[in-house]
mmCIF file of C-alpha atoms in Angstrom:
data_model
loop_
_atom_site.group_PDB
_atom_site.id
_atom_site.type_symbol
_atom_site.label_atom_id
_atom_site.label_comp_id
_atom_site.label_asym_id
_atom_site.label_seq_id
_atom_site.Cartn_x
_atom_site.Cartn_y
_atom_site.Cartn_z
ATOM 1 C CA MET X 947 85.624 105.837 135.850
ATOM 2 C CA SER X 948 87.537 102.625 135.128
ATOM 3 C CA ASP X 949 90.912 102.067 136.789
ATOM 4 C CA ALA X 950 92.361 101.922 133.267
ATOM 5 C CA TYR X 951 91.646 105.651 132.888
ATOM 6 C CA THR X 952 92.986 108.432 135.068
ATOM 7 C CA LEU X 953 91.365 111.533 133.549
ATOM 8 C CA ALA X 954 87.757 112.605 134.074
ATOM 9 C CA ALA X 955 85.590 114.390 131.528
ATOM 10 C CA GLY X 956 86.297 118.127 131.527
ATOM 11 C CA THR X 957 89.957 117.758 132.567
ATOM 12 C CA PRO X 958 92.053 120.368 130.741
ATOM 13 C CA ILE X 959 95.040 119.090 128.760
ATOM 14 C CA GLY X 960 97.525 121.800 127.970
ATOM 15 C CA GLN X 961 96.128 125.195 127.086
ATOM 16 C CA ARG X 962 94.003 123.975 124.220
ATOM 17 C CA PHE X 963 92.084 120.754 124.933
ATOM 18 C CA LEU X 964 89.378 119.450 127.261
ATOM 19 C CA ILE X 965 88.935 115.728 127.872
ATOM 20 C CA ASP X 966 85.571 114.502 126.587
ATOM 21 C CA ALA X 967 85.535 110.705 127.070
ATOM 22 C CA PRO X 968 87.894 107.702 127.281
ATOM 23 C CA VAL X 969 88.131 105.521 124.165
ATOM 24 C CA GLY X 970 90.908 102.991 124.792
ATOM 25 C CA ALA X 971 93.750 101.948 127.076
ATOM 26 C CA GLY X 972 96.821 99.738 126.958
ATOM 27 C CA ALA X 973 99.898 98.893 128.971
ATOM 28 C CA GLN X 974 101.741 102.036 127.913
ATOM 29 C CA GLY X 975 99.015 104.648 127.679
ATOM 30 C CA GLU X 976 95.424 105.849 127.630
ATOM 31 C CA VAL X 977 93.493 107.339 124.716
ATOM 32 C CA TYR X 978 90.725 109.938 125.090
ATOM 33 C CA ARG X 979 88.470 111.952 122.842
ATOM 34 C CA ALA X 980 88.954 115.651 123.522
ATOM 35 C CA GLN X 981 87.511 118.982 122.408
ATOM 36 C CA ASP X 982 89.621 121.771 120.958
ATOM 37 C CA ARG X 983 88.826 124.896 122.991
ATOM 38 C CA ASN X 984 90.106 127.173 120.234
ATOM 39 C CA VAL X 985 88.131 125.703 117.326
ATOM 40 C CA ARG X 986 84.452 124.943 117.886
ATOM 41 C CA GLY X 987 83.497 121.404 116.863
ATOM 42 C CA HIS X 988 87.089 120.280 116.375
ATOM 43 C CA ARG X 989 87.727 116.987 118.148
ATOM 44 C CA VAL X 990 91.052 115.243 118.612
ATOM 45 C CA ALA X 991 92.358 112.016 120.092
ATOM 46 C CA ILE X 992 94.654 112.480 123.090
ATOM 47 C CA LYS X 993 97.177 109.783 123.932
ATOM 48 C CA LEU X 994 98.452 110.064 127.514
ATOM 49 C CA MET X 995 101.413 108.007 128.659
ATOM 50 C CA ARG X 996 100.559 105.893 131.680
ATOM 51 C CA HIS X 997 103.700 106.586 133.715
ATOM 52 C CA PRO X 998 105.340 109.908 134.612
ATOM 53 C CA ALA X 999 108.757 110.701 133.169
ATOM 54 C CA ARG X 1000 110.735 111.851 136.197
ATOM 55 C CA THR X 1001 114.268 111.818 134.797
ATOM 56 C CA GLU X 1002 115.810 113.221 131.647
ATOM 57 C CA ASP X 1003 116.320 109.699 130.284
ATOM 58 C CA GLN X 1004 112.668 108.880 130.911
ATOM 59 C CA ARG X 1005 111.571 112.062 129.166
ATOM 60 C CA THR X 1006 113.782 111.226 126.188
ATOM 61 C CA ALA X 1007 112.343 107.708 126.043
ATOM 62 C CA ALA X 1008 108.790 109.058 126.264
ATOM 63 C CA MET X 1009 109.427 111.326 123.272
ATOM 64 C CA ARG X 1010 110.514 108.424 121.013
ATOM 65 C CA GLU X 1011 107.083 107.806 119.504
ATOM 66 C CA LEU X 1012 106.644 111.489 118.651
ATOM 67 C CA GLU X 1013 110.055 111.595 117.003
ATOM 68 C CA LEU X 1014 109.200 108.538 114.925
ATOM 69 C CA LEU X 1015 105.805 109.961 113.928
ATOM 70 C CA SER X 1016 107.423 113.216 112.853
ATOM 71 C CA ALA X 1017 109.970 111.399 110.666
ATOM 72 C CA VAL X 1018 107.459 110.231 108.057
ATOM 73 C CA HIS X 1019 104.572 111.974 106.303
ATOM 74 C CA HIS X 1020 102.127 109.591 104.654
ATOM 75 C CA PRO X 1021 98.303 109.375 104.582
ATOM 76 C CA SER X 1022 98.437 105.867 106.066
ATOM 77 C CA VAL X 1023 100.661 106.834 109.000
ATOM 78 C CA LEU X 1024 98.986 108.729 111.835
ATOM 79 C CA HIS X 1025 100.533 112.116 112.638
ATOM 80 C CA PHE X 1026 100.341 114.281 115.759
ATOM 81 C CA LEU X 1027 99.018 117.828 116.083
ATOM 82 C CA ASP X 1028 100.331 118.975 119.459
ATOM 83 C CA TYR X 1029 102.010 117.626 122.579
ATOM 84 C CA GLY X 1030 102.826 118.535 126.164
ATOM 85 C CA TRP X 1031 103.186 117.219 129.718
ATOM 86 C CA HIS X 1032 100.372 116.587 132.184
ATOM 87 C CA GLU X 1033 101.526 115.976 135.746
ATOM 88 C CA GLY X 1034 104.795 114.596 134.428
ATOM 89 C CA ARG X 1035 103.181 112.389 131.793
ATOM 90 C CA LEU X 1036 103.638 113.014 128.085
ATOM 91 C CA TRP X 1037 100.502 113.563 126.019
ATOM 92 C CA PHE X 1038 100.051 114.234 122.351
ATOM 93 C CA ALA X 1039 97.043 115.083 120.207
ATOM 94 C CA MET X 1040 96.201 113.279 116.970
ATOM 95 C CA PRO X 1041 93.377 113.675 114.437
ATOM 96 C CA TRP X 1042 90.085 112.218 115.631
ATOM 97 C CA LEU X 1043 88.972 109.485 113.242
ATOM 98 C CA GLU X 1044 85.528 107.945 112.869
ATOM 99 C CA GLY X 1045 85.652 104.231 112.124
ATOM 100 C CA GLU X 1046 86.996 101.035 113.637
ATOM 101 C CA THR X 1047 90.072 98.860 113.682
ATOM 102 C CA LEU X 1048 90.623 95.921 111.352
ATOM 103 C CA GLU X 1049 90.224 93.692 114.397
ATOM 104 C CA GLU X 1050 86.470 94.223 114.147
ATOM 105 C CA MET X 1051 86.151 93.773 110.384
ATOM 106 C CA VAL X 1052 85.893 91.118 107.688
ATOM 107 C CA LEU X 1053 86.787 92.272 104.177
ATOM 108 C CA SER X 1054 86.158 90.765 100.774
ATOM 109 C CA ARG X 1055 89.065 90.473 98.364
ATOM 110 C CA GLN X 1056 87.736 93.484 96.454
ATOM 111 C CA GLU X 1057 87.542 95.574 99.652
ATOM 112 C CA ALA X 1058 90.894 94.382 100.987
ATOM 113 C CA LYS X 1059 92.928 95.264 97.888
ATOM 114 C CA PRO X 1060 92.805 99.107 98.132
ATOM 115 C CA VAL X 1061 93.049 99.020 101.932
ATOM 116 C CA PHE X 1062 96.163 96.857 101.974
ATOM 117 C CA GLU X 1063 97.725 98.704 99.053
ATOM 118 C CA LYS X 1064 97.541 101.882 101.155
ATOM 119 C CA LEU X 1065 98.836 100.074 104.242
ATOM 120 C CA ALA X 1066 101.766 98.624 102.314
ATOM 121 C CA ALA X 1067 102.539 102.079 100.914
ATOM 122 C CA GLY X 1068 102.545 103.531 104.443
ATOM 123 C CA LEU X 1069 104.781 100.712 105.624
ATOM 124 C CA ALA X 1070 107.136 101.350 102.703
ATOM 125 C CA ALA X 1071 107.287 105.024 103.725
ATOM 126 C CA LEU X 1072 108.314 104.007 107.260
ATOM 127 C CA HIS X 1073 110.940 101.602 105.946
ATOM 128 C CA ALA X 1074 112.290 104.262 103.577
ATOM 129 C CA VAL X 1075 113.301 106.408 106.559
ATOM 130 C CA GLY X 1076 114.682 103.431 108.470
ATOM 131 C CA ILE X 1077 111.741 102.773 110.819
ATOM 132 C CA ARG X 1078 110.335 99.310 111.552
ATOM 133 C CA HIS X 1079 106.847 99.204 113.120
ATOM 134 C CA GLN X 1080 107.334 95.916 115.063
ATOM 135 C CA ASP X 1081 103.702 95.594 116.197
ATOM 136 C CA LEU X 1082 101.601 95.456 113.051
ATOM 137 C CA LYS X 1083 98.326 93.601 113.636
ATOM 138 C CA PRO X 1084 94.598 94.166 112.980
ATOM 139 C CA ALA X 1085 94.149 96.035 116.275
ATOM 140 C CA ASN X 1086 96.808 98.555 115.206
ATOM 141 C CA VAL X 1087 95.185 99.395 111.879
ATOM 142 C CA PHE X 1088 92.329 101.902 111.990
ATOM 143 C CA LEU X 1089 89.916 102.247 109.072
ATOM 144 C CA SER X 1090 88.201 105.588 108.700
ATOM 145 C CA THR X 1091 85.820 106.772 106.000
ATOM 146 C CA VAL X 1092 87.058 109.608 103.819
ATOM 147 C CA THR X 1093 84.539 112.459 104.123
ATOM 148 C CA GLY X 1094 82.511 112.826 100.949
ATOM 149 C CA TYR X 1095 83.797 109.588 99.424
ATOM 150 C CA ASP X 1096 82.787 105.968 99.768
ATOM 151 C CA GLU X 1097 86.390 105.066 100.459
ATOM 152 C CA LEU X 1098 88.221 103.568 103.424
ATOM 153 C CA GLN X 1099 91.493 105.127 104.553
ATOM 154 C CA PRO X 1100 93.669 102.914 106.759
ATOM 155 C CA GLN X 1101 95.954 104.362 109.422
ATOM 156 C CA LEU X 1102 98.893 102.581 111.019
ATOM 157 C CA LEU X 1103 98.567 103.116 114.767
ATOM 158 C CA ASP X 1104 100.886 102.776 117.753
ATOM 159 C CA LEU X 1105 104.532 103.342 116.949
ATOM 160 C CA GLY X 1106 105.277 102.954 120.648
ATOM 161 C CA VAL X 1107 107.590 99.957 120.102
ATOM 162 C CA ALA X 1108 108.841 100.942 116.647
ATOM 163 C CA VAL X 1109 112.596 101.084 116.131
ATOM 164 C CA ARG X 1110 115.022 102.854 113.854
ATOM 165 C CA SER X 1111 117.695 101.079 111.872
ATOM 166 C CA GLY X 1112 120.488 100.073 114.223
ATOM 167 C CA GLU X 1113 118.317 100.137 117.356
ATOM 168 C CA LEU X 1114 117.989 96.834 119.190
ATOM 169 C CA MET X 1115 114.647 96.298 120.904
ATOM 170 C CA ALA X 1116 112.570 93.131 120.689
ATOM 171 C CA ALA X 1117 108.851 93.837 120.997
ATOM 172 C CA GLY X 1118 105.516 93.137 119.400
ATOM 173 C CA SER X 1119 102.581 90.735 119.511
ATOM 174 C CA LEU X 1120 103.478 87.054 119.698
ATOM 175 C CA ALA X 1121 100.885 85.871 117.160
ATOM 176 C CA TYR X 1122 102.280 88.204 114.483
ATOM 177 C CA PHE X 1123 105.978 87.498 115.022
ATOM 178 C CA ALA X 1124 107.947 86.821 111.852
ATOM 179 C CA PRO X 1125 110.061 83.618 111.939
ATOM 180 C CA GLU X 1126 113.306 85.577 112.323
ATOM 181 C CA VAL X 1127 111.860 87.458 115.319
ATOM 182 C CA ALA X 1128 110.529 84.263 116.917
ATOM 183 C CA GLY X 1129 113.842 82.487 116.374
ATOM 184 C CA SER X 1130 115.841 85.002 118.392
ATOM 185 C CA TRP X 1131 113.230 85.935 121.015
ATOM 186 C CA PRO X 1132 113.582 87.426 123.597
ATOM 187 C CA MET X 1133 116.901 88.783 122.332
ATOM 188 C CA PRO X 1134 116.770 91.354 119.511
ATOM 189 C CA ASP X 1135 118.313 90.217 116.227
ATOM 190 C CA PRO X 1136 120.289 92.987 114.473
ATOM 191 C CA THR X 1137 119.596 91.396 111.066
ATOM 192 C CA VAL X 1138 115.806 91.770 111.365
ATOM 193 C CA ASP X 1139 114.522 94.332 108.858
ATOM 194 C CA GLY X 1140 111.282 95.635 107.376
ATOM 195 C CA LYS X 1141 110.365 92.243 105.932
ATOM 196 C CA ALA X 1142 109.302 91.223 109.442
ATOM 197 C CA ASP X 1143 106.612 93.925 109.116
ATOM 198 C CA VAL X 1144 105.627 92.522 105.704
ATOM 199 C CA PHE X 1145 105.125 89.103 107.339
ATOM 200 C CA ALA X 1146 102.812 90.669 109.947
ATOM 201 C CA LEU X 1147 100.938 92.591 107.240
ATOM 202 C CA ALA X 1148 100.376 89.367 105.264
ATOM 203 C CA LEU X 1149 99.077 87.651 108.417
ATOM 204 C CA THR X 1150 96.747 90.610 108.962
ATOM 205 C CA LEU X 1151 95.470 90.268 105.395
ATOM 206 C CA ARG X 1152 94.855 86.556 105.897
ATOM 207 C CA GLU X 1153 92.963 87.260 109.118
ATOM 208 C CA VAL X 1154 90.576 89.837 107.589
ATOM 209 C CA LEU X 1155 89.919 87.631 104.548
ATOM 210 C CA GLU X 1156 89.394 84.481 106.616
ATOM 211 C CA PRO X 1157 88.668 85.322 110.287
ATOM 212 C CA GLY X 1158 89.457 82.779 112.963
ATOM 213 C CA THR X 1159 92.546 81.379 111.255
ATOM 214 C CA MET X 1160 95.036 82.733 113.782
ATOM 215 C CA PRO X 1161 96.338 80.153 116.265
ATOM 216 C CA GLU X 1162 95.315 80.454 119.898
ATOM 217 C CA LEU X 1163 97.897 82.258 121.970
ATOM 218 C CA PRO X 1164 99.856 80.049 124.365
ATOM 219 C CA GLU X 1165 99.244 80.476 128.082
ATOM 220 C CA SER X 1166 102.196 78.830 129.840
ATOM 221 C CA GLN X 1167 105.861 79.614 129.316
ATOM 222 C CA ASP X 1168 106.419 76.120 127.905
ATOM 223 C CA ASP X 1169 103.622 76.699 125.409
ATOM 224 C CA VAL X 1170 105.135 80.053 124.467
ATOM 225 C CA GLN X 1171 108.481 78.434 123.734
ATOM 226 C CA ALA X 1172 106.828 75.706 121.650
ATOM 227 C CA PHE X 1173 104.890 78.352 119.707
ATOM 228 C CA LEU X 1174 108.066 80.335 119.004
ATOM 229 C CA GLU X 1175 109.891 77.227 117.794
ATOM 230 C CA ARG X 1176 107.049 76.358 115.412
ATOM 231 C CA ARG X 1177 106.834 79.903 114.087
ATOM 232 C CA ALA X 1178 110.601 80.014 113.495
ATOM 233 C CA THR X 1179 110.708 76.736 111.556
ATOM 234 C CA GLU X 1180 107.262 75.956 110.103
ATOM 235 C CA LEU X 1181 105.437 77.684 107.267
ATOM 236 C CA VAL X 1182 102.246 79.397 108.439
ATOM 237 C CA SER X 1183 99.217 77.758 106.838
ATOM 238 C CA PRO X 1184 97.733 79.687 103.879
ATOM 239 C CA PRO X 1185 94.005 80.491 103.526
ATOM 240 C CA ARG X 1186 91.835 77.381 103.480
ATOM 241 C CA GLY X 1187 88.554 78.742 102.098
ATOM 242 C CA ARG X 1188 87.550 77.501 98.659
ATOM 243 C CA SER X 1189 87.419 80.991 97.159
ATOM 244 C CA LEU X 1190 90.885 81.810 98.547
ATOM 245 C CA ARG X 1191 92.774 78.639 97.677
ATOM 246 C CA TYR X 1192 94.244 80.188 94.552
ATOM 247 C CA LEU X 1193 96.101 82.651 96.835
ATOM 248 C CA ARG X 1194 98.158 79.930 98.518
ATOM 249 C CA LYS X 1195 101.194 80.473 96.300
ATOM 250 C CA SER X 1196 101.165 84.213 97.017
ATOM 251 C CA PHE X 1197 100.791 83.707 100.764
ATOM 252 C CA ALA X 1198 103.600 81.134 100.718
ATOM 253 C CA ARG X 1199 105.846 83.918 99.363
ATOM 254 C CA TRP X 1200 104.532 86.628 101.679
ATOM 255 C CA LEU X 1201 104.857 84.353 104.738
ATOM 256 C CA ALA X 1202 108.119 82.670 103.746
ATOM 257 C CA ILE X 1203 110.304 81.509 106.642
ATOM 258 C CA ASP X 1204 113.383 83.008 104.976
ATOM 259 C CA PRO X 1205 112.944 86.810 104.864
ATOM 260 C CA ALA X 1206 115.081 86.916 101.710
ATOM 261 C CA GLN X 1207 112.231 85.128 99.905
ATOM 262 C CA ARG X 1208 109.617 87.659 101.047
ATOM 263 C CA PRO X 1209 108.808 90.834 99.112
ATOM 264 C CA THR X 1210 109.509 94.320 100.370
ATOM 265 C CA ALA X 1211 106.523 96.406 101.428
ATOM 266 C CA ASP X 1212 106.416 98.126 98.032
ATOM 267 C CA GLU X 1213 106.681 94.803 96.169
ATOM 268 C CA PHE X 1214 103.890 93.416 98.367
ATOM 269 C CA ARG X 1215 101.731 96.396 97.391
ATOM 270 C CA ARG X 1216 102.251 95.721 93.688
ATOM 271 C CA GLU X 1217 101.535 92.000 94.092
ATOM 272 C CA LEU X 1218 98.081 92.648 95.574
ATOM 273 C CA ASP X 1219 96.591 92.657 92.064
ATOM 274 C CA VAL X 1220 96.389 88.895 92.590
ATOM 275 C CA LEU X 1221 93.383 89.487 94.869
ATOM 276 C CA LEU X 1222 91.238 90.278 91.818
ATOM 277 C CA GLN X 1223 92.530 87.626 89.395
ATOM 278 C CA PRO X 1224 89.530 85.264 89.769
ATOM 279 C CA GLU X 1225 87.255 87.960 88.314
ATOM 280 C CA ARG X 1226 88.480 87.207 84.807
ATOM 281 C CA ARG X 1227 87.995 83.497 85.353
ATOM 282 C CA ARG X 1228 84.508 84.148 86.673
ATOM 283 C CA ARG X 1229 83.616 86.157 83.558
ATOM 284 C CA ARG X 1230 84.870 83.315 81.402
ATOM 285 C CA ALA X 1231 82.849 80.833 83.451
ATOM 286 C CA LEU X 1232 79.732 82.975 83.017
ATOM 287 C CA TRP X 1233 80.295 83.049 79.260
ATOM 288 C CA ILE X 1234 80.641 79.258 79.193
ATOM 289 C CA LEU X 1235 77.517 78.972 81.348
ATOM 290 C CA PHE X 1236 75.652 81.150 78.858
ATOM 291 C CA VAL X 1237 76.725 78.902 75.972
ATOM 292 C CA ALA X 1238 75.758 75.846 78.009
ATOM 293 C CA SER X 1239 72.348 77.386 78.683
ATOM 294 C CA VAL X 1240 71.814 77.957 74.969
ATOM 295 C CA VAL X 1241 72.821 74.381 74.211
ATOM 296 C CA ALA X 1242 70.496 73.120 76.948
ATOM 297 C CA ALA X 1243 67.634 75.224 75.569
ATOM 298 C CA VAL X 1244 68.155 73.778 72.106
ATOM 299 C CA ALA X 1245 68.242 70.291 73.594
ATOM 300 C CA THR X 1246 65.005 70.961 75.478
ATOM 301 C CA TRP X 1247 63.320 72.194 72.310
ATOM 302 C CA GLY X 1248 64.476 69.030 70.550
ATOM 303 C CA VAL X 1249 62.993 66.871 73.273
ATOM 304 C CA PHE X 1250 59.715 68.732 72.999
ATOM 305 C CA GLN X 1251 59.626 68.004 69.280
ATOM 306 C CA LEU X 1252 60.505 64.388 69.845
ATOM 307 C CA MET X 1253 57.801 63.943 72.458
ATOM 308 C CA LYS X 1254 55.217 64.852 69.878
ATOM 309 C CA ALA X 1255 56.018 61.776 67.851
ATOM 310 C CA ARG X 1256 57.731 59.377 70.237
ATOM 311 C CA THR X 1257 57.110 57.847 73.597
ATOM 312 C CA PHE X 1258 58.537 59.382 76.760
ATOM 313 C CA GLU X 1259 61.122 56.608 76.933
ATOM 314 C CA SER X 1260 62.472 57.391 73.457
ATOM 315 C CA ALA X 1261 62.635 61.102 74.242
ATOM 316 C CA SER X 1262 64.596 60.389 77.425
ATOM 317 C CA VAL X 1263 67.174 58.389 75.472
ATOM 318 C CA GLU X 1264 67.484 61.219 72.954
ATOM 319 C CA LEU X 1265 67.801 63.800 75.766
ATOM 320 C CA SER X 1266 70.593 61.826 77.417
ATOM 321 C CA GLY X 1267 72.536 61.855 74.172
ATOM 322 C CA GLN X 1268 72.025 65.578 73.702
ATOM 323 C CA VAL X 1269 73.025 66.376 77.303
ATOM 324 C CA ALA X 1270 76.188 64.295 76.881
ATOM 325 C CA GLU X 1271 76.942 66.118 73.648
ATOM 326 C CA ALA X 1272 76.347 69.475 75.376
ATOM 327 C CA GLY X 1273 78.775 68.473 78.137
ATOM 328 C CA GLU X 1274 81.411 67.601 75.549
ATOM 329 C CA ARG X 1275 80.894 70.930 73.784
ATOM 330 C CA ILE X 1276 81.279 72.824 77.078
ATOM 331 C CA THR X 1277 84.508 70.938 77.798
ATOM 332 C CA ASP X 1278 85.758 71.767 74.298
ATOM 333 C CA LEU X 1279 84.888 75.432 74.858
ATOM 334 C CA GLU X 1280 86.803 75.520 78.147
ATOM 335 C CA GLU X 1281 89.854 73.901 76.558
ATOM 336 C CA ASN X 1282 89.667 76.262 73.597
ATOM 337 C CA VAL X 1283 89.519 79.359 75.832
ATOM 338 C CA GLU X 1284 92.456 78.128 77.916
ATOM 339 C CA ALA X 1285 94.459 77.374 74.752
ATOM 340 C CA GLN X 1286 93.727 80.840 73.384
ATOM 341 C CA GLU X 1287 94.786 82.437 76.675
ATOM 342 C CA SER X 1288 98.046 80.460 76.612
ATOM 343 C CA ARG X 1289 98.641 81.530 73.003
ATOM 344 C CA VAL X 1290 98.009 85.181 73.880
ATOM 345 C CA ALA X 1291 100.501 84.917 76.747
ATOM 346 C CA ALA X 1292 103.074 83.310 74.431
ATOM 347 C CA LEU X 1293 102.562 85.989 71.795
ATOM 348 C CA ASP X 1294 102.881 88.681 74.452
ATOM 349 C CA GLU X 1295 106.248 87.190 75.373
ATOM 350 C CA GLU X 1296 107.264 87.068 71.682
ATOM 351 C CA ALA X 1297 106.287 90.715 71.293
ATOM 352 C CA ALA X 1298 108.329 91.624 74.371
ATOM 353 C CA GLU X 1299 111.311 89.699 72.958
ATOM 354 C CA ALA X 1300 110.904 91.506 69.624
ATOM 355 C CA LYS X 1301 110.945 94.824 71.455
ATOM 356 C CA ARG X 1302 114.139 93.810 73.239
ATOM 357 C CA ARG X 1303 115.735 92.801 69.925
ATOM 358 C CA ALA X 1304 114.626 96.078 68.367
ATOM 359 C CA ALA X 1305 116.195 98.011 71.232
ATOM 360 C CA ALA X 1306 119.435 96.046 70.871
ATOM 361 C CA ALA X 1307 119.453 96.630 67.104
ATOM 362 C CA ALA X 1308 118.834 100.319 67.646
ATOM 363 C CA ASP X 1309 121.789 100.455 70.037
ATOM 364 C CA GLU X 1310 123.979 98.696 67.454
ATOM 365 C CA ALA X 1311 122.784 101.100 64.777
ATOM 366 C CA ALA X 1312 123.559 104.082 66.964
ATOM 367 C CA ALA X 1313 127.039 102.751 67.716
ATOM 368 C CA ALA X 1314 127.718 102.040 64.029
ATOM 369 C CA LEU X 1315 126.515 105.465 62.964
ATOM 370 C CA ALA X 1316 128.568 107.120 65.677
ATOM 371 C CA ALA X 1317 131.662 105.232 64.512
ATOM 372 C CA ALA X 1318 131.024 106.229 60.910
ATOM 373 C CA GLU X 1319 130.493 109.863 61.838
ATOM 374 C CA GLU X 1320 133.617 109.843 63.995
ATOM 375 C CA ALA X 1321 135.661 108.483 61.085
ATOM 376 C CA GLN X 1322 134.285 111.144 58.783
ATOM 377 C CA ARG X 1323 134.832 113.865 61.384
ATOM 378 C CA ARG X 1324 138.494 113.041 61.665
ATOM 379 C CA GLY X 1325 138.746 113.538 57.914
ATOM 380 C CA SER X 1326 140.066 110.085 57.094
ATOM 381 C CA GLN X 1327 141.011 109.921 53.382
ATOM 382 C CA SER X 1328 141.387 106.169 53.389
ATOM 383 C CA ALA X 1329 139.071 104.564 50.881
ATOM 384 C CA SER X 1330 138.774 101.513 53.101
ATOM 385 C CA ALA X 1331 137.721 103.596 56.094
ATOM 386 C CA ALA X 1332 135.072 105.367 54.045
ATOM 387 C CA ALA X 1333 133.806 102.078 52.663
ATOM 388 C CA ASN X 1334 133.723 100.600 56.153
ATOM 389 C CA ALA X 1335 131.702 103.538 57.408
ATOM 390 C CA ARG X 1336 129.182 103.103 54.607
ATOM 391 C CA ARG X 1337 128.954 99.378 55.326
ATOM 392 C CA LEU X 1338 128.359 99.980 59.020
ATOM 393 C CA ARG X 1339 125.655 102.529 58.282
ATOM 394 C CA ALA X 1340 123.857 100.182 55.876
ATOM 395 C CA ALA X 1341 124.095 97.235 58.310
ATOM 396 C CA ALA X 1342 122.716 99.331 61.149
ATOM 397 C CA GLU X 1343 119.771 100.553 59.103
ATOM 398 C CA GLU X 1344 119.010 97.011 57.931
ATOM 399 C CA ALA X 1345 119.145 95.639 61.522
ATOM 400 C CA ALA X 1346 116.800 98.330 62.763
ATOM 401 C CA ALA X 1347 114.361 97.660 59.919
ATOM 402 C CA ARG X 1348 114.348 93.907 60.606
ATOM 403 C CA ALA X 1349 113.756 94.424 64.318
ATOM 404 C CA GLN X 1350 110.923 96.881 63.673
ATOM 405 C CA ALA X 1351 109.267 94.455 61.245
ATOM 406 C CA ALA X 1352 109.585 91.593 63.757
ATOM 407 C CA GLN X 1353 108.017 93.705 66.481
ATOM 408 C CA GLU X 1354 105.085 94.725 64.252
ATOM 409 C CA ARG X 1355 104.438 91.091 63.260
ATOM 410 C CA SER X 1356 104.418 89.972 66.909
ATOM 411 C CA VAL X 1357 102.060 92.743 67.933
ATOM 412 C CA GLN X 1358 99.689 91.920 65.035
ATOM 413 C CA GLN X 1359 99.713 88.233 65.998
ATOM 414 C CA ALA X 1360 99.044 89.054 69.655
ATOM 415 C CA ASN X 1361 96.124 91.318 68.709
ATOM 416 C CA ALA X 1362 94.680 88.666 66.400
ATOM 417 C CA ALA X 1363 94.936 86.010 69.103
ATOM 418 C CA THR X 1364 93.339 88.321 71.651
ATOM 419 C CA ARG X 1365 90.375 88.970 69.329
ATOM 420 C CA ALA X 1366 90.032 85.240 68.694
ATOM 421 C CA ALA X 1367 90.012 84.528 72.459
#
């Protein structure tokens, strides 16, 4: 047995579990697969703290991770099933998951979107109860397969260095430090919030989309200080791959030096739709390619006809002209599609503005009608008051009708433009 592990197979843990095999170890603890003696075939993961808790303060500190785990209930946040003490060391049982960490995986944009949406939702759940993870990285995200479904379920692991709002503890993995964490290291900064986790999540996303982009970790103390200074003041480079270049603007926001410019975890989740945006462009490109193929086929047929009556040299000249014309037509098609898309977007905005005007007109109408009804309710006998009430009612109805007509026209125009595109 490795020195990293202190329990042999068959060691009982509590009254319920038997150690099966070691699966991982770190500075703070050891993780084992174990069998549930009460339920045949039920396996769990046992995390055993590395050091005994001999004093009350040490026992309280050891229980922190369990208290944090029990504070949030979310499918993307690992929960515990049981806990106890083994020779003075805290242990707790968690569900046994089949899969691997993100550290071992490369994901496409299509695969990454649902995984990171779930991770961001789990992170938002932690932040909602005032907990900051502090050590989010690929090695602390486990991907398991949902039984019966071809679906990956991520789990946020290791809340051992997580903190609650108001707690001051600087911890985490250097490579995934947010600028505000790096700028104050090694002292904890009381202004650091959940957006430091969002920074680490965005770095994790970049790493699984484009492996090997993380900088090498510094070895000497001088190198560490230089790394921290760069992280605190320089924007982390966005993805460089050709298929990911369009994401640079999004990553510049997600990895912004100023945390105020970064999204919250829930906003980050909603912004992940950007991962699939190129699909529409690709469909458009395929349509243009199809048209180009048709044009090329027609040109080829023309050349064949020409070759019957002309020399090869004449046919080549004719082909060159037709290819050039086909290129111009493809360019025109691209420009036309882009113009139609811009027009659809503009009409969408006009429709939205019409809806806002309609809502405002409806509010005015409601206020006018309420005023008229109030005047009538009070039994005013003044002819001018009655006339004013009638005028207000008529104006309100007219405003509502105009707004409704404007909205319908905008919607019709948007639909027509969409069909044209």
